[in-house]
């Protein structure tokens, strides 16, 4: 039996059946969102269905993170839906910062409410930040997200950069043919000049994506849209997780690529995901989640849960590498958190 209060060095880390050390947990704080991104948010029926889900409370979220912290997870990322809509987000960050072993606390946000919550989040212990931004053109931004919110997002981004609290503020851009691919060069230049680390993300086939095959654009094609003098230099490559990021001489920012389709990274995947309804997900593209929150609610101790989770991930359910183009399973991004 794992004793959460015991010496952490004696507790074996979470290792799955492919020998991957699972040290990174993403948690969806809510499935609600103040944006309506056409590739993510879903139909009225979807929204009605997810509205009925019973979501984790902030105490339950922190308890479950304690379980994972005891098993060697050292990095957590809060996501959603829009995580800043969770009224307890600052308290959750503060409570996570007190969990032994958790060194990195990250947030992935659409940035709309970022400026107003930023200083409290930093004080509470937030030390990693990703902001999603698919367009620098106000009208197009509005078409993609359903909200005329570009000025607010840019203000949030600048405030985060100028706070000095984050080594680098990251920007996530999903590139879609015929939607924002014409902006790739501009986005790269903007990020390099303004000191952000912008990662171009290949559009993935998820439950609510429409016309995926038509809109998907490969990393090679994305790269070809970046001006020659700003082309990523392979000599300046750094790689952290699925992102491959490049410095370009003479600029403070960086650009990178996350290419789940054309450059699969399953063999080095170190992440687990906790959905907003408290189900643990091993792989974004496998339909095999486990209802952890019901176990917690049934009175299972955190020690017992840790024991269960450790044995669970070592089993073959999590063994197969994702081959999402063929698996047919399509995750719902706003409940899982991307
Ligand atoms: N609302 C927050 C946000 O937008 O940053 C957090 C949740 S959102 C689901 C997390 C990330 O998933 C965003 O960067 C979003 O662009 C990305 N995402 C959603 N659907 C996607 C898709 N089909 N392909 C690639 N990325 C996707
Ligand atoms: Fe909301 Fe993020 Fe999905 Fe856009 S991508 S609808 S901001 S959860």
mmCIF file of C-alpha atoms and ligand atoms in Angstrom:
data_model
loop_
_atom_site.group_PDB
_atom_site.id
_atom_site.type_symbol
_atom_site.label_atom_id
_atom_site.label_comp_id
_atom_site.label_asym_id
_atom_site.label_seq_id
_atom_site.Cartn_x
_atom_site.Cartn_y
_atom_site.Cartn_z
ATOM 1 C CA UNK A 1 0.000 0.000 0.000
ATOM 2 C CA UNK A 2 1.344 3.454 -0.929
ATOM 3 C CA UNK A 3 1.462 5.883 1.949
ATOM 4 C CA UNK A 4 1.050 9.408 0.602
ATOM 5 C CA UNK A 5 2.705 10.926 3.642
ATOM 6 C CA UNK A 6 5.793 8.667 3.419
ATOM 7 C CA UNK A 7 9.219 9.511 1.970
ATOM 8 C CA UNK A 8 8.572 10.210 -1.723
ATOM 9 C CA UNK A 9 11.898 8.749 -2.797
ATOM 10 C CA UNK A 10 10.627 5.290 -1.789
ATOM 11 C CA UNK A 11 7.518 5.473 -3.945
ATOM 12 C CA UNK A 12 7.915 4.013 -7.430
ATOM 13 C CA UNK A 13 7.064 6.444 -10.195
ATOM 14 C CA UNK A 14 4.180 5.879 -12.584
ATOM 15 C CA UNK A 15 5.528 3.846 -15.469
ATOM 16 C CA UNK A 16 3.231 2.504 -18.157
ATOM 17 C CA UNK A 17 3.427 -0.723 -20.100
ATOM 18 C CA UNK A 18 5.579 0.952 -22.779
ATOM 19 C CA UNK A 19 8.068 2.021 -20.102
ATOM 20 C CA UNK A 20 7.069 5.661 -20.386
ATOM 21 C CA UNK A 21 7.491 7.586 -17.139
ATOM 22 C CA UNK A 22 4.253 9.496 -16.627
ATOM 23 C CA UNK A 23 5.160 12.731 -14.879
ATOM 24 C CA UNK A 24 2.723 15.204 -16.418
ATOM 25 C CA UNK A 25 -0.985 15.532 -15.607
ATOM 26 C CA UNK A 26 -3.401 17.811 -17.444
ATOM 27 C CA UNK A 27 -6.609 18.632 -15.624
ATOM 28 C CA UNK A 28 -9.728 20.101 -17.174
ATOM 29 C CA UNK A 29 -11.196 22.513 -14.596
ATOM 30 C CA UNK A 30 -14.490 22.928 -16.429
ATOM 31 C CA UNK A 31 -16.128 22.007 -19.712
ATOM 32 C CA UNK A 32 -17.684 25.484 -19.955
ATOM 33 C CA UNK A 33 -16.238 28.132 -22.205
ATOM 34 C CA UNK A 34 -16.738 31.805 -22.944
ATOM 35 C CA UNK A 35 -15.578 31.249 -26.557
ATOM 36 C CA UNK A 36 -17.265 29.172 -29.231
ATOM 37 C CA UNK A 37 -14.307 28.086 -31.410
ATOM 38 C CA UNK A 38 -15.967 26.411 -34.373
ATOM 39 C CA UNK A 39 -13.561 23.453 -34.307
ATOM 40 C CA UNK A 40 -14.025 22.715 -30.627
ATOM 41 C CA UNK A 41 -17.186 23.874 -28.971
ATOM 42 C CA UNK A 42 -19.784 21.587 -30.511
ATOM 43 C CA UNK A 43 -23.468 21.600 -31.315
ATOM 44 C CA UNK A 44 -26.379 22.676 -29.099
ATOM 45 C CA UNK A 45 -27.067 18.977 -28.324
ATOM 46 C CA UNK A 46 -23.455 18.443 -27.278
ATOM 47 C CA UNK A 47 -23.607 21.469 -25.033
ATOM 48 C CA UNK A 48 -26.826 20.210 -23.443
ATOM 49 C CA UNK A 49 -25.302 16.772 -22.907
ATOM 50 C CA UNK A 50 -22.147 18.046 -21.249
ATOM 51 C CA UNK A 51 -24.143 20.513 -19.124
ATOM 52 C CA UNK A 52 -25.541 17.462 -17.305
ATOM 53 C CA UNK A 53 -22.128 16.094 -16.360
ATOM 54 C CA UNK A 54 -21.269 16.290 -12.707
ATOM 55 C CA UNK A 55 -17.934 18.088 -12.486
ATOM 56 C CA UNK A 56 -15.149 17.780 -9.930
ATOM 57 C CA UNK A 57 -15.178 20.220 -7.020
ATOM 58 C CA UNK A 58 -12.005 22.182 -6.293
ATOM 59 C CA UNK A 59 -11.298 20.035 -3.207
ATOM 60 C CA UNK A 60 -11.642 16.878 -5.280
ATOM 61 C CA UNK A 61 -9.335 18.285 -7.960
ATOM 62 C CA UNK A 62 -6.647 19.046 -5.395
ATOM 63 C CA UNK A 63 -7.082 15.634 -3.703
ATOM 64 C CA UNK A 64 -6.627 13.841 -7.006
ATOM 65 C CA UNK A 65 -3.525 15.912 -7.792
ATOM 66 C CA UNK A 66 -2.147 14.854 -4.382
ATOM 67 C CA UNK A 67 -2.589 11.247 -5.483
ATOM 68 C CA UNK A 68 -0.627 11.863 -8.690
ATOM 69 C CA UNK A 69 1.994 13.948 -6.872
ATOM 70 C CA UNK A 70 2.627 10.944 -4.619
ATOM 71 C CA UNK A 71 3.235 8.843 -7.732
ATOM 72 C CA UNK A 72 5.938 11.067 -9.218
ATOM 73 C CA UNK A 73 3.898 13.514 -11.275
ATOM 74 C CA UNK A 74 5.828 16.793 -11.078
ATOM 75 C CA UNK A 75 4.036 18.913 -13.643
ATOM 76 C CA UNK A 76 0.354 19.789 -13.849
ATOM 77 C CA UNK A 77 -1.490 21.932 -16.352
ATOM 78 C CA UNK A 78 -4.924 23.406 -15.762
ATOM 79 C CA UNK A 79 -7.064 23.564 -18.849
ATOM 80 C CA UNK A 80 -10.701 23.245 -19.883
ATOM 81 C CA UNK A 81 -13.123 24.398 -21.372
ATOM 82 C CA UNK A 82 -11.884 27.732 -20.224
ATOM 83 C CA UNK A 83 -10.105 27.205 -16.876
ATOM 84 C CA UNK A 84 -10.400 30.864 -15.878
ATOM 85 C CA UNK A 85 -14.183 30.380 -15.700
ATOM 86 C CA UNK A 86 -13.709 28.149 -12.680
ATOM 87 C CA UNK A 87 -14.328 30.589 -9.797
ATOM 88 C CA UNK A 88 -11.839 28.694 -7.598
ATOM 89 C CA UNK A 89 -8.976 28.697 -10.082
ATOM 90 C CA UNK A 90 -6.688 30.863 -7.921
ATOM 91 C CA UNK A 91 -7.324 28.740 -4.797
ATOM 92 C CA UNK A 92 -6.733 25.591 -6.813
ATOM 93 C CA UNK A 93 -3.349 26.920 -8.001
ATOM 94 C CA UNK A 94 -2.417 27.918 -4.438
ATOM 95 C CA UNK A 95 -3.360 24.498 -3.053
ATOM 96 C CA UNK A 96 -1.458 22.695 -5.797
ATOM 97 C CA UNK A 97 1.636 24.775 -5.043
ATOM 98 C CA UNK A 98 1.628 23.229 -1.560
ATOM 99 C CA UNK A 99 1.655 19.637 -2.817
ATOM 100 C CA UNK A 100 5.119 18.117 -2.414
ATOM 101 C CA UNK A 101 6.787 17.223 -5.695
ATOM 102 C CA UNK A 102 4.683 19.395 -8.004
ATOM 103 C CA UNK A 103 7.209 21.815 -9.462
ATOM 104 C CA UNK A 104 5.480 23.151 -12.532
ATOM 105 C CA UNK A 105 1.957 24.549 -12.471
ATOM 106 C CA UNK A 106 0.751 25.562 -15.909
ATOM 107 C CA UNK A 107 -2.405 27.058 -17.350
ATOM 108 C CA UNK A 108 -3.768 26.831 -20.896
ATOM 109 C CA UNK A 109 -6.271 29.602 -21.498
ATOM 110 C CA UNK A 110 -7.987 31.445 -24.301
ATOM 111 C CA UNK A 111 -6.654 34.589 -22.596
ATOM 112 C CA UNK A 112 -9.896 36.584 -22.508
ATOM 113 C CA UNK A 113 -9.941 36.879 -18.696
ATOM 114 C CA UNK A 114 -6.207 36.629 -18.244
ATOM 115 C CA UNK A 115 -5.323 40.226 -17.503
ATOM 116 C CA UNK A 116 -7.751 40.539 -14.593
ATOM 117 C CA UNK A 117 -6.679 37.264 -12.949
ATOM 118 C CA UNK A 118 -2.971 37.348 -13.758
ATOM 119 C CA UNK A 119 -1.421 38.838 -10.645
ATOM 120 C CA UNK A 120 -3.466 36.640 -8.289
ATOM 121 C CA UNK A 121 -2.547 33.555 -10.272
ATOM 122 C CA UNK A 122 1.149 34.442 -10.185
ATOM 123 C CA UNK A 123 0.996 35.096 -6.427
ATOM 124 C CA UNK A 124 -0.707 31.722 -5.966
ATOM 125 C CA UNK A 125 2.184 29.945 -7.714
ATOM 126 C CA UNK A 126 1.390 29.724 -11.419
ATOM 127 C CA UNK A 127 4.698 29.376 -13.281
ATOM 128 C CA UNK A 128 3.840 28.209 -16.814
ATOM 129 C CA UNK A 129 1.405 29.853 -19.218
ATOM 130 C CA UNK A 130 0.030 28.972 -22.656
ATOM 131 C CA UNK A 131 -2.445 31.221 -24.440
ATOM 132 C CA UNK A 132 -4.368 30.083 -27.501
ATOM 133 C CA UNK A 133 -4.471 32.536 -30.387
ATOM 134 C CA UNK A 134 -5.462 31.527 -33.907
ATOM 135 C CA UNK A 135 -5.546 34.932 -35.593
ATOM 136 C CA UNK A 136 -4.095 38.419 -35.268
ATOM 137 C CA UNK A 137 -6.875 39.837 -37.430
ATOM 138 C CA UNK A 138 -9.788 41.050 -35.347
ATOM 139 C CA UNK A 139 -12.534 39.941 -37.711
ATOM 140 C CA UNK A 140 -11.083 36.534 -38.329
ATOM 141 C CA UNK A 141 -10.477 36.054 -34.616
ATOM 142 C CA UNK A 142 -14.163 36.759 -34.105
ATOM 143 C CA UNK A 143 -15.161 34.313 -36.854
ATOM 144 C CA UNK A 144 -13.077 31.518 -35.320
ATOM 145 C CA UNK A 145 -13.978 32.059 -31.663
ATOM 146 C CA UNK A 146 -17.419 33.666 -31.924
ATOM 147 C CA UNK A 147 -16.210 36.520 -29.691
ATOM 148 C CA UNK A 148 -14.757 39.919 -30.588
ATOM 149 C CA UNK A 149 -12.020 39.409 -28.020
ATOM 150 C CA UNK A 150 -8.687 39.911 -29.767
ATOM 151 C CA UNK A 151 -7.803 43.155 -27.914
ATOM 152 C CA UNK A 152 -8.398 41.517 -24.508
ATOM 153 C CA UNK A 153 -6.316 38.460 -25.418
ATOM 154 C CA UNK A 154 -3.424 40.614 -26.652
ATOM 155 C CA UNK A 155 -3.565 42.712 -23.477
ATOM 156 C CA UNK A 156 -3.446 39.549 -21.379
ATOM 157 C CA UNK A 157 -0.482 38.263 -23.372
ATOM 158 C CA UNK A 158 1.476 41.496 -23.001
ATOM 159 C CA UNK A 159 0.739 41.685 -19.273
ATOM 160 C CA UNK A 160 1.914 38.108 -18.800
ATOM 161 C CA UNK A 161 5.123 38.714 -20.753
ATOM 162 C CA UNK A 162 5.858 41.969 -18.929
ATOM 163 C CA UNK A 163 5.190 40.415 -15.494
ATOM 164 C CA UNK A 164 8.472 38.508 -15.768
ATOM 165 C CA UNK A 165 6.829 35.589 -13.921
ATOM 166 C CA UNK A 166 7.170 33.158 -16.825
ATOM 167 C CA UNK A 167 10.389 32.107 -18.458
ATOM 168 C CA UNK A 168 8.512 32.212 -21.742
ATOM 169 C CA UNK A 169 4.862 32.889 -22.475
ATOM 170 C CA UNK A 170 3.706 30.323 -25.005
ATOM 171 C CA UNK A 171 1.121 30.885 -27.696
ATOM 172 C CA UNK A 172 -0.817 27.986 -29.250
ATOM 173 C CA UNK A 173 -2.014 28.433 -32.821
ATOM 174 C CA UNK A 174 -4.040 25.743 -34.564
ATOM 175 C CA UNK A 175 -3.403 26.162 -38.291
ATOM 176 C CA UNK A 176 -6.329 25.447 -40.614
ATOM 177 C CA UNK A 177 -6.293 25.616 -44.398
ATOM 178 C CA UNK A 178 -8.523 28.370 -45.728
ATOM 179 C CA UNK A 179 -9.015 29.780 -42.224
ATOM 180 C CA UNK A 180 -5.738 31.169 -40.904
ATOM 181 C CA UNK A 181 -2.973 29.540 -42.978
ATOM 182 C CA UNK A 182 -2.478 32.843 -44.797
ATOM 183 C CA UNK A 183 -1.440 34.347 -41.445
ATOM 184 C CA UNK A 184 1.349 31.887 -40.657
ATOM 185 C CA UNK A 185 4.149 34.242 -41.800
ATOM 186 C CA UNK A 186 2.664 37.154 -39.898
ATOM 187 C CA UNK A 187 2.125 35.156 -36.712
ATOM 188 C CA UNK A 188 5.719 33.878 -36.839
ATOM 189 C CA UNK A 189 7.102 37.403 -37.244
ATOM 190 C CA UNK A 190 4.849 38.802 -34.509
ATOM 191 C CA UNK A 191 5.907 36.136 -32.051
ATOM 192 C CA UNK A 192 9.623 36.441 -32.830
ATOM 193 C CA UNK A 193 9.564 40.221 -32.550
ATOM 194 C CA UNK A 194 7.438 40.348 -29.393
ATOM 195 C CA UNK A 195 9.230 37.731 -27.335
ATOM 196 C CA UNK A 196 6.571 35.005 -27.331
ATOM 197 C CA UNK A 197 7.051 31.319 -28.102
ATOM 198 C CA UNK A 198 4.411 30.523 -30.695
ATOM 199 C CA UNK A 199 3.796 26.899 -31.553
ATOM 200 C CA UNK A 200 1.974 26.061 -34.761
ATOM 201 C CA UNK A 201 -0.319 23.119 -33.979
ATOM 202 C CA UNK A 202 -1.511 20.697 -36.610
ATOM 203 C CA UNK A 203 -5.287 20.541 -36.710
ATOM 204 C CA UNK A 204 -6.404 17.242 -35.161
ATOM 205 C CA UNK A 205 -9.542 15.242 -35.930
ATOM 206 C CA UNK A 206 -11.656 15.604 -32.775
ATOM 207 C CA UNK A 207 -15.340 15.175 -32.108
ATOM 208 C CA UNK A 208 -16.375 18.643 -33.189
ATOM 209 C CA UNK A 209 -13.986 19.294 -36.064
ATOM 210 C CA UNK A 210 -15.740 19.929 -39.344
ATOM 211 C CA UNK A 211 -14.108 19.154 -42.696
ATOM 212 C CA UNK A 212 -10.937 17.989 -41.030
ATOM 213 C CA UNK A 213 -9.374 16.501 -44.160
ATOM 214 C CA UNK A 214 -9.861 19.736 -46.105
ATOM 215 C CA UNK A 215 -8.648 22.025 -43.355
ATOM 216 C CA UNK A 216 -5.690 19.982 -42.111
ATOM 217 C CA UNK A 217 -2.328 21.377 -43.159
ATOM 218 C CA UNK A 218 0.925 19.549 -42.491
ATOM 219 C CA UNK A 219 3.947 20.934 -40.694
ATOM 220 C CA UNK A 220 5.920 20.940 -43.957
ATOM 221 C CA UNK A 221 3.281 23.156 -45.586
ATOM 222 C CA UNK A 222 3.095 25.400 -42.542
ATOM 223 C CA UNK A 223 6.880 25.859 -42.612
ATOM 224 C CA UNK A 224 6.811 26.802 -46.271
ATOM 225 C CA UNK A 225 4.655 29.821 -45.397
ATOM 226 C CA UNK A 226 7.272 31.374 -43.120
ATOM 227 C CA UNK A 227 9.540 34.024 -44.681
ATOM 228 C CA UNK A 228 12.975 32.790 -45.667
ATOM 229 C CA UNK A 229 14.857 35.072 -43.269
ATOM 230 C CA UNK A 230 12.690 33.848 -40.354
ATOM 231 C CA UNK A 231 12.934 30.164 -41.242
ATOM 232 C CA UNK A 232 13.574 28.001 -38.172
ATOM 233 C CA UNK A 233 17.249 27.070 -37.971
ATOM 234 C CA UNK A 234 17.724 23.415 -37.090
ATOM 235 C CA UNK A 235 20.902 24.358 -35.156
ATOM 236 C CA UNK A 236 18.721 26.295 -32.729
ATOM 237 C CA UNK A 237 16.268 23.494 -31.995
ATOM 238 C CA UNK A 238 15.091 22.784 -28.458
ATOM 239 C CA UNK A 239 12.645 20.025 -27.781
ATOM 240 C CA UNK A 240 10.379 19.796 -24.761
ATOM 241 C CA UNK A 241 7.687 17.148 -25.012
ATOM 242 C CA UNK A 242 5.812 17.153 -28.290
ATOM 243 C CA UNK A 243 6.856 20.703 -29.233
ATOM 244 C CA UNK A 244 9.967 21.326 -31.334
ATOM 245 C CA UNK A 245 10.916 24.954 -30.834
ATOM 246 C CA UNK A 246 13.458 27.154 -32.600
ATOM 247 C CA UNK A 247 15.258 30.391 -31.874
ATOM 248 C CA UNK A 248 15.858 32.663 -34.811
ATOM 249 C CA UNK A 249 19.035 34.730 -34.487
ATOM 250 C CA UNK A 250 18.380 38.375 -33.698
ATOM 251 C CA UNK A 251 14.858 37.921 -32.294
ATOM 252 C CA UNK A 252 13.694 37.563 -28.665
ATOM 253 C CA UNK A 253 10.832 35.162 -29.443
ATOM 254 C CA UNK A 254 10.693 31.606 -30.702
ATOM 255 C CA UNK A 255 8.572 29.551 -33.005
ATOM 256 C CA UNK A 256 7.786 25.874 -32.856
ATOM 257 C CA UNK A 257 5.642 23.056 -34.131
ATOM 258 C CA UNK A 258 3.397 20.477 -32.509
ATOM 259 C CA UNK A 259 2.537 18.011 -35.222
ATOM 260 C CA UNK A 260 0.543 15.138 -33.830
ATOM 261 C CA UNK A 261 -0.324 13.827 -37.289
ATOM 262 C CA UNK A 262 2.752 14.281 -39.461
ATOM 263 C CA UNK A 263 5.349 13.802 -36.667
ATOM 264 C CA UNK A 264 3.768 11.425 -34.163
ATOM 265 C CA UNK A 265 5.248 11.571 -30.676
ATOM 266 C CA UNK A 266 3.468 8.692 -28.911
ATOM 267 C CA UNK A 267 6.673 6.913 -27.878
ATOM 268 C CA UNK A 268 7.791 9.874 -25.767
ATOM 269 C CA UNK A 269 4.344 10.853 -24.437
ATOM 270 C CA UNK A 270 4.530 11.375 -20.663
ATOM 271 C CA UNK A 271 1.051 12.732 -20.008
ATOM 272 C CA UNK A 272 -2.140 11.690 -18.357
ATOM 273 C CA UNK A 273 -5.377 13.633 -18.464
ATOM 274 C CA UNK A 274 -8.112 14.159 -15.938
ATOM 275 C CA UNK A 275 -11.361 15.195 -17.556
ATOM 276 C CA UNK A 276 -13.661 17.794 -16.012
ATOM 277 C CA UNK A 277 -15.989 14.958 -14.921
ATOM 278 C CA UNK A 278 -13.184 13.236 -13.012
ATOM 279 C CA UNK A 279 -12.366 10.470 -15.490
ATOM 280 C CA UNK A 280 -8.725 9.604 -16.073
ATOM 281 C CA UNK A 281 -7.656 9.372 -19.705
ATOM 282 C CA UNK A 282 -4.505 7.582 -20.827
ATOM 283 C CA UNK A 283 -4.449 8.705 -24.430
ATOM 284 C CA UNK A 284 -6.339 11.495 -26.152
ATOM 285 C CA UNK A 285 -7.341 9.164 -28.959
ATOM 286 C CA UNK A 286 -8.379 6.044 -27.017
ATOM 287 C CA UNK A 287 -11.834 5.576 -25.596
ATOM 288 C CA UNK A 288 -10.724 4.024 -22.326
ATOM 289 C CA UNK A 289 -11.178 6.399 -19.436
ATOM 290 C CA UNK A 290 -11.463 5.388 -15.796
ATOM 291 C CA UNK A 291 -13.913 6.969 -13.360
ATOM 292 C CA UNK A 292 -11.554 8.097 -10.582
ATOM 293 C CA UNK A 293 -13.912 10.628 -9.066
ATOM 294 C CA UNK A 294 -16.541 7.994 -8.236
ATOM 295 C CA UNK A 295 -13.886 6.061 -6.348
ATOM 296 C CA UNK A 296 -12.930 9.156 -4.387
ATOM 297 C CA UNK A 297 -16.600 9.899 -3.690
ATOM 298 C CA UNK A 298 -17.242 6.363 -2.536
ATOM 299 C CA UNK A 299 -14.814 7.009 0.307
ATOM 300 C CA UNK A 300 -11.657 5.411 -1.077
ATOM 301 C CA UNK A 301 -8.596 6.838 0.685
ATOM 302 C CA UNK A 302 -5.985 8.774 -1.285
ATOM 303 C CA UNK A 303 -3.475 6.016 -0.481
ATOM 304 C CA UNK A 304 -5.747 3.372 -1.971
ATOM 305 C CA UNK A 305 -6.426 5.513 -5.019
ATOM 306 C CA UNK A 306 -2.678 5.945 -5.579
ATOM 307 C CA UNK A 307 -2.229 2.178 -5.367
ATOM 308 C CA UNK A 308 -5.046 1.663 -7.850
ATOM 309 C CA UNK A 309 -3.732 4.257 -10.322
ATOM 310 C CA UNK A 310 -0.205 2.842 -10.250
ATOM 311 C CA UNK A 311 -1.438 -0.640 -11.077
ATOM 312 C CA UNK A 312 -3.905 0.648 -13.635
ATOM 313 C CA UNK A 313 -1.428 2.484 -15.849
ATOM 314 C CA UNK A 314 0.938 -0.475 -15.847
ATOM 315 C CA UNK A 315 -1.787 -2.592 -17.468
ATOM 316 C CA UNK A 316 -2.201 -3.043 -21.198
ATOM 317 C CA UNK A 317 -5.232 -0.735 -21.502
ATOM 318 C CA UNK A 318 -2.774 2.120 -21.818
ATOM 319 C CA UNK A 319 -0.239 0.158 -23.822
ATOM 320 C CA UNK A 320 -1.236 0.694 -27.429
ATOM 321 C CA UNK A 321 0.274 3.613 -29.226
ATOM 322 C CA UNK A 322 -2.321 5.982 -30.525
ATOM 323 C CA UNK A 323 -3.009 5.742 -34.181
ATOM 324 C CA UNK A 324 -5.792 8.235 -34.191
ATOM 325 C CA UNK A 325 -6.219 8.496 -37.912
ATOM 326 C CA UNK A 326 -7.404 4.876 -37.854
ATOM 327 C CA UNK A 327 -8.772 4.379 -34.359
ATOM 328 C CA UNK A 328 -11.959 6.231 -35.258
ATOM 329 C CA UNK A 329 -12.299 7.554 -31.719
ATOM 330 C CA UNK A 330 -12.702 11.321 -31.573
ATOM 331 C CA UNK A 331 -12.143 13.100 -28.242
ATOM 332 C CA UNK A 332 -14.186 16.062 -27.146
ATOM 333 C CA UNK A 333 -11.503 18.689 -26.557
ATOM 334 C CA UNK A 334 -13.374 20.963 -24.202
ATOM 335 C CA UNK A 335 -14.048 18.183 -21.694
ATOM 336 C CA UNK A 336 -10.561 16.718 -21.962
ATOM 337 C CA UNK A 337 -8.658 19.960 -22.282
ATOM 338 C CA UNK A 338 -6.500 19.340 -25.345
HETATM 339 N N1 LIG B 1 -9.930 27.140 -23.543
HETATM 340 C C1 LIG B 1 -8.542 26.974 -23.408
HETATM 341 C C2 LIG B 1 -7.826 27.345 -24.668
HETATM 342 O O1 LIG B 1 -8.456 27.473 -25.718
HETATM 343 O O2 LIG B 1 -6.600 27.490 -24.597
HETATM 344 C C3 LIG B 1 -8.124 25.571 -22.973
HETATM 345 C C4 LIG B 1 -8.830 24.396 -23.578
HETATM 346 S S1 LIG B 1 -8.579 24.152 -25.324
HETATM 347 C C5 LIG B 1 -9.494 22.672 -25.597
HETATM 348 C C6 LIG B 1 -6.881 23.625 -25.356
HETATM 349 C C7 LIG B 1 -6.208 23.671 -26.686
HETATM 350 O O3 LIG B 1 -6.771 22.679 -27.534
HETATM 351 C C8 LIG B 1 -6.333 25.010 -27.421
HETATM 352 O O4 LIG B 1 -5.055 25.503 -27.740
HETATM 353 C C9 LIG B 1 -7.098 24.626 -28.678
HETATM 354 O O5 LIG B 1 -6.746 25.425 -29.775
HETATM 355 C C10 LIG B 1 -6.683 23.180 -28.840
HETATM 356 N N2 LIG B 1 -7.563 22.433 -29.737
HETATM 357 C C11 LIG B 1 -8.901 22.282 -29.667
HETATM 358 N N3 LIG B 1 -9.353 21.538 -30.692
HETATM 359 C C12 LIG B 1 -8.261 21.205 -31.453
HETATM 360 C C13 LIG B 1 -8.052 20.471 -32.656
HETATM 361 N N4 LIG B 1 -9.063 19.925 -33.304
HETATM 362 N N5 LIG B 1 -6.795 20.342 -33.123
HETATM 363 C C14 LIG B 1 -5.750 20.902 -32.480
HETATM 364 N N6 LIG B 1 -5.875 21.611 -31.333
HETATM 365 C C15 LIG B 1 -7.118 21.777 -30.830
HETATM 366 FE FE1 LIG B 2 -13.162 27.257 -25.619
HETATM 367 FE FE2 LIG B 2 -10.596 26.643 -25.806
HETATM 368 FE FE3 LIG B 2 -12.489 25.143 -27.064
HETATM 369 FE FE4 LIG B 2 -11.994 27.600 -27.931
HETATM 370 S S1 LIG B 2 -10.520 25.895 -27.912
HETATM 371 S S2 LIG B 2 -14.042 26.704 -27.555
HETATM 372 S S3 LIG B 2 -11.485 28.680 -26.092
HETATM 373 S S4 LIG B 2 -12.204 25.356 -24.893
#
